[in-house]
Coordinates of C-alpha atoms in Angstrom, one line a residue:
X1 CA -30.5 28.2 -6.0
X2 CA -30.4 24.4 -5.9
X3 CA -28.1 22.5 -3.6
X4 CA -26.1 21.2 -6.5
X5 CA -25.7 24.8 -7.9
X6 CA -24.6 26.0 -4.5
X7 CA -22.1 23.1 -4.2
X8 CA -20.7 23.9 -7.7
X9 CA -20.3 27.6 -6.8
X10 CA -18.5 26.7 -3.6
X11 CA -16.3 24.3 -5.5
X12 CA -15.4 27.0 -8.0
X13 CA -14.6 29.4 -5.2
X14 CA -12.3 26.9 -3.6
X15 CA -10.7 26.3 -7.0
X16 CA -10.0 30.0 -7.5
X17 CA -8.5 30.2 -4.0
X18 CA -6.2 27.2 -4.7
X19 CA -5.2 28.5 -8.2
X20 CA -4.3 31.8 -6.7
X21 CA -2.0 30.1 -4.3
X22 CA 0.2 28.8 -7.1
X23 CA -0.7 31.4 -9.7
X24 CA 2.6 33.2 -9.6
X25 CA 4.2 30.0 -11.0
X26 CA 1.3 28.8 -13.1
X27 CA 0.6 32.3 -14.6
X28 CA 4.3 32.9 -15.3
X29 CA 4.5 29.6 -17.2
X30 CA 1.2 30.5 -19.0
X31 CA 2.6 33.9 -20.1
X32 CA 5.7 32.2 -21.6
X33 CA 3.5 29.9 -23.7
X34 CA 1.0 32.7 -24.6
X35 CA 3.8 35.0 -25.9
X36 CA 4.9 32.2 -28.2
X37 CA 1.3 31.7 -29.4
X38 CA 0.5 28.5 -27.5
X39 CA -2.2 27.4 -25.2
X40 CA -1.5 26.1 -21.7
X41 CA -4.1 24.6 -19.4
X42 CA -4.0 23.2 -15.9
X43 CA -5.7 19.8 -16.3
X44 CA -6.7 16.5 -14.9
X45 CA -6.2 15.6 -11.3
X46 CA -4.7 19.1 -10.6
X47 CA -8.1 20.7 -11.5
X48 CA -10.0 18.0 -9.7
X49 CA -8.0 18.5 -6.5
X50 CA -8.1 22.3 -6.8
X51 CA -11.9 22.0 -6.9
X52 CA -11.8 19.8 -3.8
X53 CA -9.6 22.3 -2.0
X54 CA -6.6 20.0 -1.8
X55 CA -4.3 21.1 -4.6
X56 CA -0.8 19.7 -4.0
X57 CA 2.6 20.5 -5.2
X58 CA 2.4 18.4 -8.4
X59 CA 0.8 20.2 -11.2
X60 CA -0.2 18.8 -14.6
X61 CA -0.6 21.0 -17.7
X62 CA -1.5 20.3 -21.3
X63 CA -0.5 22.4 -24.3
X64 CA -0.6 22.5 -28.1
X65 CA 3.1 23.0 -28.1
X66 CA 5.2 20.1 -29.1
X67 CA 7.8 18.8 -26.5
X68 CA 10.7 20.4 -28.3
X69 CA 9.0 23.8 -28.1
X70 CA 8.1 23.2 -24.5
X71 CA 11.8 22.6 -23.7
X72 CA 12.7 25.9 -25.5
X73 CA 10.0 27.9 -23.6
X74 CA 11.1 26.7 -20.1
X75 CA 14.8 27.0 -20.8
X76 CA 16.3 29.3 -18.2
X77 CA 13.1 29.5 -16.2
X78 CA 12.8 25.9 -14.9
X79 CA 15.1 25.1 -12.0
X80 CA 15.3 21.5 -13.1
X81 CA 14.1 19.6 -16.2
X82 CA 13.5 15.9 -16.9
X83 CA 12.7 14.4 -20.3
X84 CA 12.0 10.7 -19.5
X85 CA 8.5 11.1 -20.9
X86 CA 9.4 13.2 -23.9
X87 CA 8.4 10.5 -26.5
X88 CA 4.9 10.5 -25.0
X89 CA 4.8 14.3 -25.1
X90 CA 5.6 15.0 -21.4
X91 CA 8.3 17.4 -20.2
X92 CA 8.9 17.6 -16.4
X93 CA 10.3 20.5 -14.5
X94 CA 10.6 22.0 -11.1
X95 CA 10.0 25.6 -10.0
X96 CA 9.7 27.1 -6.5
X97 CA 9.0 23.8 -4.8
X98 CA 6.5 22.7 -7.4
X99 CA 6.8 19.6 -9.6
X100 CA 5.3 20.4 -13.0
X101 CA 4.5 18.2 -16.0
X102 CA 3.6 19.7 -19.4
X103 CA 2.2 17.3 -21.9
X104 CA 1.3 18.0 -25.5
X105 CA -2.3 17.5 -26.4
X106 CA -2.9 13.9 -27.1
X107 CA -5.3 12.1 -29.5
X108 CA -4.2 8.5 -28.8
X109 CA -5.6 5.4 -30.4
X110 CA -5.7 2.0 -28.8
X111 CA -5.3 -1.4 -30.3
X112 CA -7.5 -3.0 -27.6
X113 CA -5.1 -5.9 -27.3
X114 CA -2.7 -4.3 -24.9
X115 CA -3.2 -1.1 -23.0
X116 CA -0.4 0.7 -24.8
X117 CA -1.7 3.5 -26.9
X118 CA -0.5 4.5 -30.3
X119 CA 0.8 7.9 -29.3
X120 CA -0.6 10.7 -31.5
X121 CA -0.3 14.4 -30.7
X122 CA -3.5 16.4 -30.9
X123 CA -4.1 20.0 -31.9
X124 CA -7.0 20.9 -29.6
X125 CA -8.1 20.7 -25.9
X126 CA -11.4 19.0 -26.6
X127 CA -9.8 15.9 -28.1
X128 CA -7.3 15.7 -25.2
X129 CA -10.0 15.8 -22.6
X130 CA -12.1 13.2 -24.4
X131 CA -9.4 10.5 -24.0
X132 CA -9.2 10.9 -20.2
X133 CA -10.4 8.2 -17.8
X134 CA -13.2 10.0 -15.9
X135 CA -15.2 13.2 -16.3
X136 CA -13.8 14.6 -13.0
X137 CA -10.4 14.3 -14.5
X138 CA -11.5 15.8 -17.8
X139 CA -11.7 19.5 -16.7
X140 CA -9.2 22.2 -17.5
X141 CA -8.3 25.8 -16.4
X142 CA -6.4 28.0 -18.8
X143 CA -3.4 29.9 -17.6
X144 CA -3.0 32.8 -17.4
X145 CA -6.6 33.5 -18.2
X146 CA -8.2 31.0 -15.7
X147 CA -11.0 30.0 -18.2
X148 CA -12.7 26.9 -17.1
X149 CA -13.4 24.1 -19.5
X150 CA -15.7 21.2 -18.6
X151 CA -17.2 19.5 -21.6
X152 CA -18.3 16.3 -19.8
X153 CA -19.9 17.5 -16.6
X154 CA -17.0 16.8 -14.4
X155 CA -17.9 19.6 -12.0
X156 CA -21.4 18.2 -11.5
X157 CA -19.9 14.8 -10.9
X158 CA -17.5 16.2 -8.4
X159 CA -20.4 17.9 -6.5
X160 CA -22.3 14.6 -6.5
X161 CA -19.3 12.5 -5.7
X162 CA -19.7 10.1 -8.6
X163 CA -17.3 8.7 -11.2
X164 CA -18.5 8.6 -14.8
X165 CA -16.4 8.3 -18.0
X166 CA -16.4 11.0 -20.7
X167 CA -17.8 8.6 -23.2
X168 CA -19.3 5.1 -23.0
X169 CA -17.5 3.2 -20.2
X170 CA -17.3 0.1 -22.3
X171 CA -15.2 2.1 -24.9
X172 CA -13.0 3.6 -22.2
X173 CA -12.3 0.3 -20.5
X174 CA -11.7 -1.5 -23.8
X175 CA -9.1 1.2 -24.6
X176 CA -7.4 0.8 -21.2
X177 CA -8.7 -1.9 -18.7
X178 CA -6.5 -0.4 -16.0
X179 CA -9.1 2.4 -15.7
X180 CA -11.4 -0.1 -14.0
X181 CA -8.8 -0.6 -11.3
X182 CA -8.3 3.2 -11.2
X183 CA -12.0 3.6 -10.5
X184 CA -11.6 1.5 -7.4
X185 CA -8.6 3.5 -6.4
X186 CA -10.5 6.8 -6.7
X187 CA -13.3 5.3 -4.6
X188 CA -10.7 4.7 -2.0
X189 CA -8.9 8.1 -2.4
X190 CA -11.8 10.4 -2.9
X191 CA -14.7 8.6 -1.2
X192 CA -16.7 8.7 -4.5
X193 CA -19.2 6.2 -5.9
X194 CA -19.2 4.8 -9.4
X195 CA -22.1 5.5 -11.7
X196 CA -24.4 2.5 -12.4
X197 CA -23.3 2.2 -16.0
X198 CA -19.6 2.3 -14.9
X199 CA -20.3 -0.4 -12.3
X200 CA -22.0 -2.6 -15.0
X201 CA -19.1 -2.2 -17.4
X202 CA -16.5 -3.0 -14.8
X203 CA -18.3 -6.2 -13.8
X204 CA -18.8 -7.3 -17.4
X205 CA -15.2 -6.5 -18.5
X206 CA -13.3 -7.6 -15.4
X207 CA -11.4 -10.3 -17.3
X208 CA -9.9 -7.7 -19.6
X209 CA -7.7 -6.7 -16.7
X210 CA -5.6 -9.7 -17.7
X211 CA -4.2 -7.5 -20.5
X212 CA -2.4 -5.3 -18.0
X213 CA 1.1 -6.1 -16.7
X214 CA 1.4 -7.2 -13.1
X215 CA 3.5 -4.1 -12.3
X216 CA 0.8 -1.7 -13.4
X217 CA -1.9 -3.6 -11.5
X218 CA 0.4 -3.6 -8.4
X219 CA 1.0 0.1 -8.5
X220 CA -2.8 0.9 -8.7
X221 CA -3.5 -1.5 -6.0
X222 CA -0.9 0.0 -3.7
X223 CA -2.5 3.4 -4.3
X224 CA -5.9 2.0 -3.5
X225 CA -4.6 0.4 -0.3
X226 CA -3.1 3.7 0.8
X227 CA -6.2 5.7 0.2
X228 CA -8.4 7.2 2.8
X229 CA -11.0 4.5 2.6
X230 CA -9.5 1.3 1.1
X231 CA -12.4 -0.7 2.4
X232 CA -14.8 0.9 -0.1
X233 CA -12.2 0.2 -2.9
X234 CA -11.8 -3.4 -1.8
X235 CA -15.5 -4.0 -1.7
X236 CA -15.8 -2.6 -5.3
X237 CA -13.0 -4.9 -6.5
X238 CA -14.8 -8.0 -5.0
X239 CA -18.3 -6.9 -6.1
X240 CA -17.1 -6.4 -9.7
X241 CA -15.0 -9.5 -9.7
X242 CA -11.9 -7.5 -10.5
X243 CA -10.2 -8.9 -7.4
X244 CA -10.5 -12.4 -8.9
X245 CA -8.2 -11.3 -11.7
X246 CA -5.2 -10.5 -9.4
X247 CA -6.2 -11.2 -5.8
X248 CA -8.6 -14.1 -5.9
X249 CA -7.9 -15.0 -2.2
X250 CA -9.8 -12.0 -1.1
X251 CA -13.1 -13.0 -2.6
X252 CA -12.4 -16.5 -1.5
X253 CA -12.8 -15.4 2.2
X254 CA -16.5 -14.7 1.7
X255 CA -17.5 -18.3 2.3
X256 CA -15.4 -19.0 5.3
X257 CA -16.9 -18.6 8.8
X258 CA -14.6 -17.0 11.4
X259 CA -14.2 -19.3 14.4
X260 CA -13.7 -16.4 16.7
X261 CA -17.1 -14.7 15.9
X262 CA -19.5 -16.9 13.9
X263 CA -21.9 -14.0 13.3
X264 CA -19.8 -12.8 10.4
X265 CA -17.6 -14.4 7.7
X266 CA -13.9 -14.1 7.4
X267 CA -14.2 -11.6 4.5
X268 CA -16.1 -9.1 6.7
X269 CA -13.7 -9.8 9.6
X270 CA -10.8 -9.1 7.3
X271 CA -12.2 -5.7 6.2
X272 CA -12.7 -4.7 9.8
X273 CA -9.1 -5.7 10.6
X274 CA -7.9 -3.5 7.8
X275 CA -9.9 -0.6 9.2
X276 CA -8.6 -1.3 12.7
X277 CA -5.1 -1.3 11.4
X278 CA -5.5 2.1 9.8
X279 CA -6.6 3.4 13.2
X280 CA -3.3 2.2 14.6
X281 CA -1.1 4.0 12.1
X282 CA 1.1 6.7 13.6
X283 CA 2.6 8.4 10.6
X284 CA 0.3 8.2 7.6
X285 CA -0.6 5.2 5.4
X286 CA 1.5 2.1 6.1
X287 CA 1.1 -0.2 3.1
X288 CA 2.9 -3.1 4.8
X289 CA 0.6 -3.0 7.8
X290 CA -2.5 -2.7 5.7
X291 CA -1.5 -5.5 3.4
X292 CA -0.7 -7.8 6.3
X293 CA -4.1 -7.0 7.8
X294 CA -5.7 -7.8 4.4
X295 CA -3.8 -11.1 4.0
X296 CA -3.7 -12.3 7.6
X297 CA -6.5 -14.9 7.2
X298 CA -6.1 -15.9 3.6
X299 CA -4.9 -19.3 4.8
X300 CA -8.3 -20.2 6.3
X301 CA -10.0 -21.6 3.2
X302 CA -7.2 -24.1 2.8
X303 CA -7.2 -25.1 6.4
X304 CA -10.9 -25.2 7.3
X305 CA -12.0 -28.2 9.3
X306 CA -15.3 -29.1 10.9
X307 CA -15.1 -31.1 14.2
X308 CA -17.5 -33.8 15.5
X309 CA -19.3 -31.1 17.5
X310 CA -19.7 -28.9 14.4
X311 CA -17.1 -26.4 15.5
X312 CA -14.9 -24.8 12.8
X313 CA -11.2 -24.7 13.1
X314 CA -8.4 -23.3 10.9
X315 CA -5.2 -24.9 12.4
X316 CA -1.9 -23.4 11.1
X317 CA -3.7 -21.0 8.8
X318 CA -1.1 -18.4 9.6
X319 CA 1.7 -20.6 8.2
X320 CA -0.4 -21.5 5.1
X321 CA -1.4 -17.8 4.8
X322 CA 2.2 -16.6 4.9
X323 CA 3.1 -19.0 2.0
X324 CA 0.1 -17.9 0.0
X325 CA 1.0 -14.2 0.7
X326 CA 4.5 -14.7 -0.7
X327 CA 3.2 -16.4 -3.8
X328 CA 0.5 -13.7 -4.5
X329 CA 2.8 -10.8 -3.9
X330 CA 5.6 -12.3 -5.9
X331 CA 3.2 -12.7 -8.8
X332 CA 2.4 -9.0 -8.5
X333 CA 6.1 -8.2 -8.7
X334 CA 6.4 -6.6 -5.2
X335 CA 9.9 -5.9 -4.0
X336 CA 11.4 -8.8 -2.0
X337 CA 11.7 -6.9 1.2
X338 CA 8.0 -5.9 1.1
X339 CA 7.0 -9.5 0.5
X340 CA 9.1 -10.7 3.3
X341 CA 7.8 -8.2 5.8
X342 CA 4.1 -8.8 5.0
X343 CA 4.5 -12.6 5.0
X344 CA 6.3 -12.5 8.3
X345 CA 3.5 -10.4 9.9
X346 CA 1.0 -12.9 8.6
X347 CA 3.0 -15.8 10.0
X348 CA 3.3 -14.1 13.4
X349 CA -0.2 -12.7 13.9
X350 CA -1.4 -15.5 16.0
X351 CA 1.7 -15.9 18.2
X352 CA 0.2 -13.7 21.0
X353 CA -2.8 -16.0 21.7
X354 CA -2.1 -18.1 24.7
X355 CA -0.2 -15.4 26.5
X356 CA -3.2 -14.6 28.6
X357 CA -3.2 -18.1 30.0
X358 CA 0.0 -17.4 31.8
X359 CA 2.1 -19.9 29.6
X360 CA 4.7 -17.4 28.5
X361 CA 8.1 -17.4 30.1
X362 CA 10.6 -14.5 29.8
X363 CA 12.2 -16.8 27.1
X364 CA 9.0 -16.8 25.1
X365 CA 8.8 -13.0 25.3
X366 CA 12.4 -12.7 24.1
X367 CA 11.6 -15.0 21.1
X368 CA 8.5 -13.0 20.3
X369 CA 10.5 -9.8 20.1
X370 CA 13.5 -11.3 18.3
X371 CA 11.3 -13.1 15.7
X372 CA 9.4 -9.8 15.0
X373 CA 12.6 -7.8 14.9
X374 CA 12.0 -4.4 13.2
X375 CA 8.3 -5.4 12.6
X376 CA 7.5 -5.5 16.3
X377 CA 5.5 -2.2 16.3
X378 CA 3.5 -3.4 13.2
X379 CA 2.9 -6.8 14.9
X380 CA 1.6 -5.0 17.9
X381 CA -0.8 -3.0 15.7
X382 CA -1.9 -6.1 13.6
X383 CA -2.5 -8.3 16.7
X384 CA -4.6 -5.6 18.3
X385 CA -6.5 -5.0 15.1
X386 CA -7.4 -8.7 14.8
X387 CA -9.7 -8.4 17.8
X388 CA -13.1 -7.9 16.3
X389 CA -15.3 -9.8 18.7
X390 CA -18.6 -8.1 19.8
X391 CA -18.2 -9.7 23.2
X392 CA -17.0 -6.7 25.1
X393 CA -15.7 -8.7 28.1
X394 CA -13.6 -10.9 25.8
X395 CA -12.3 -7.8 23.8
X396 CA -11.4 -6.0 27.0
X397 CA -9.6 -9.1 28.4
X398 CA -7.6 -9.5 25.1
X399 CA -6.7 -5.8 25.2
X400 CA -5.6 -6.1 28.8
X401 CA -3.5 -9.1 28.0
X402 CA -1.7 -7.4 25.2
X403 CA -1.1 -4.3 27.4
X404 CA 0.5 -6.6 29.9
X405 CA 2.7 -8.2 27.1
X406 CA 3.8 -4.8 25.9
X407 CA 4.7 -3.8 29.5
X408 CA 6.6 -7.0 30.0
X409 CA 8.5 -6.5 26.7
X410 CA 9.4 -3.0 27.8
X411 CA 10.7 -4.2 31.2
X412 CA 12.8 -7.0 29.7
X413 CA 14.0 -4.7 26.9
X414 CA 15.2 -2.1 29.5
X415 CA 17.1 -4.8 31.3
X416 CA 18.5 -6.7 28.4
X417 CA 18.5 -4.6 25.2
X418 CA 16.1 -6.9 23.4
X419 CA 16.3 -4.9 20.2
X420 CA 19.8 -6.4 19.7
X421 CA 19.8 -9.9 21.2
X422 CA 23.2 -11.4 20.4
X423 CA 25.1 -14.4 21.9
X424 CA 27.2 -13.5 24.9
X425 CA 30.3 -14.4 22.9
X426 CA 31.0 -13.1 19.4
X427 CA 32.5 -14.9 16.5
X428 CA 36.0 -13.9 17.2
X429 CA 35.8 -15.1 20.8
X430 CA 34.3 -18.4 19.6
X431 CA 37.1 -19.0 17.2
X432 CA 39.8 -18.1 19.8
X433 CA 38.3 -20.4 22.5
X434 CA 37.7 -23.3 20.2
X435 CA 40.8 -22.8 18.1
X436 CA 38.9 -23.0 14.8
X437 CA 39.0 -20.9 11.7
X438 CA 35.9 -19.2 10.2
X439 CA 33.5 -21.7 9.0
X440 CA 30.4 -23.8 9.8
X441 CA 31.5 -24.7 13.3
X442 CA 31.6 -21.0 14.3
X443 CA 28.1 -20.5 12.9
X444 CA 26.7 -23.5 14.7
X445 CA 28.3 -22.4 18.0
X446 CA 27.0 -18.8 17.5
X447 CA 23.4 -20.1 16.9
X448 CA 23.6 -22.3 20.0
X449 CA 24.7 -19.4 22.2
X450 CA 22.0 -17.2 20.8
X451 CA 19.3 -19.8 21.6
X452 CA 20.8 -20.0 25.1
X453 CA 20.7 -16.2 25.4
X454 CA 17.0 -16.3 24.4
X455 CA 16.2 -19.0 26.8
X456 CA 18.1 -17.8 29.9
X457 CA 18.8 -14.1 29.3
X458 CA 22.3 -12.6 29.6
X459 CA 25.1 -14.8 30.9
X460 CA 28.2 -13.6 32.6
X461 CA 31.5 -14.3 30.6
X462 CA 32.5 -17.4 32.7
X463 CA 29.0 -19.0 32.2
X464 CA 29.1 -18.3 28.5
X465 CA 32.5 -19.8 28.1
X466 CA 31.5 -22.9 30.1
X467 CA 28.4 -23.4 28.0
X468 CA 30.4 -23.0 24.8
X469 CA 33.0 -25.6 25.9
X470 CA 30.2 -28.0 27.0
X471 CA 28.6 -27.6 23.5
X472 CA 32.0 -28.2 21.9
X473 CA 32.5 -31.4 23.8
X474 CA 29.1 -32.7 22.8
X475 CA 29.8 -31.8 19.2
X476 CA 33.3 -33.4 19.2
X477 CA 35.1 -30.1 18.8
X478 CA 38.4 -30.1 20.8
X479 CA 39.5 -26.7 22.1
X480 CA 43.3 -26.1 22.0
X481 CA 43.9 -26.5 25.8
X482 CA 42.2 -29.9 25.7
X483 CA 44.3 -31.5 23.0

């Protein structure tokens, strides 16, 4: 028995085990369709994941029944039903903790101008499988019979860890260019490689990604970044020039030499930082942290300068990088709060350097914490991840410095509640003491007192009042008792 055959047999054994785990629901649904004279097959990613031993709680089925018939067959059996995809043949339902989608066989056609198919329902499983993106997603298991269908060698590809298309990759990607980005996402998620002919087609057809809306590209990219190995997916994007179509700054880092460690370029440094950031995650994939790690040095190409001694510098690249991050993520239609968080982390990622020289006062620590706000834990992770030097002594010193900073933050926080730094007088007290109504004067006084709080720490009430009155006199604001 060959190694491949043994791997296939083991994959099938795992698949049966996974199918049996959900078979009470899958088989019940299959019997309902069979009694009505219809086929029902577990299909696509559900079969692939079952073969990999990681079938989740989202199951995809395909059937020859039309959507209206599917709705009739699940009536009274499904615990919840949603029909948002009905015009595309998809009916969603929930049963015993499983989310299930049943889609009518499709035999779509594409205009090859947009990625939107001309939706046509099919009448057989073979045509439905032929239109799918990759062979590993073009397998099916019938229910309740559990008959396995694999017309394009998906099981073999699964055993070899390779992505191939059911037909010619050029035809598949011409139909839907988003499949090229999906290939990179599966590389990240599954740890697979792409077949040589798929790689060649992706490289040649990369500009076709321009037909895809920013939102679709964004969604695939987020899934790639949150995969188990986004580094492999990112390398594939750069190597095929797909990255140039929606994230050109990433490939642009390849030519820039990192001033911290000149044995590698900023591109390689960036990928290491992303990998380091993943190691610092505490509760699963954190897109905001990973994206900040990816974008933290994108300002370097625009700020590179070579000094008289040949040394390379990138002054203020964090500020330029934060601006470029906002622009790029806005173009990809990311939510405003996500853009703001990632850009802020990029802007702050260098703030720590200089702490080890003993220059930071308690005031500087307070500002560090206050500026980071709810991003402080992510900023800790990003700053530590940015240390990629091979100089062990230097790396150990930076780690020790940051340990000291975190300990100092914890001490000051325990004393002063740094998580909620506020002026020692609130807006109502300011208005009462100054005898002014709500308005700009109150805002300016509040900001002054907050800066004072950051600089000196908590003030007692008499000190705070005295400082407010001193500020008011300088600003020409006359309190009631002074008139």
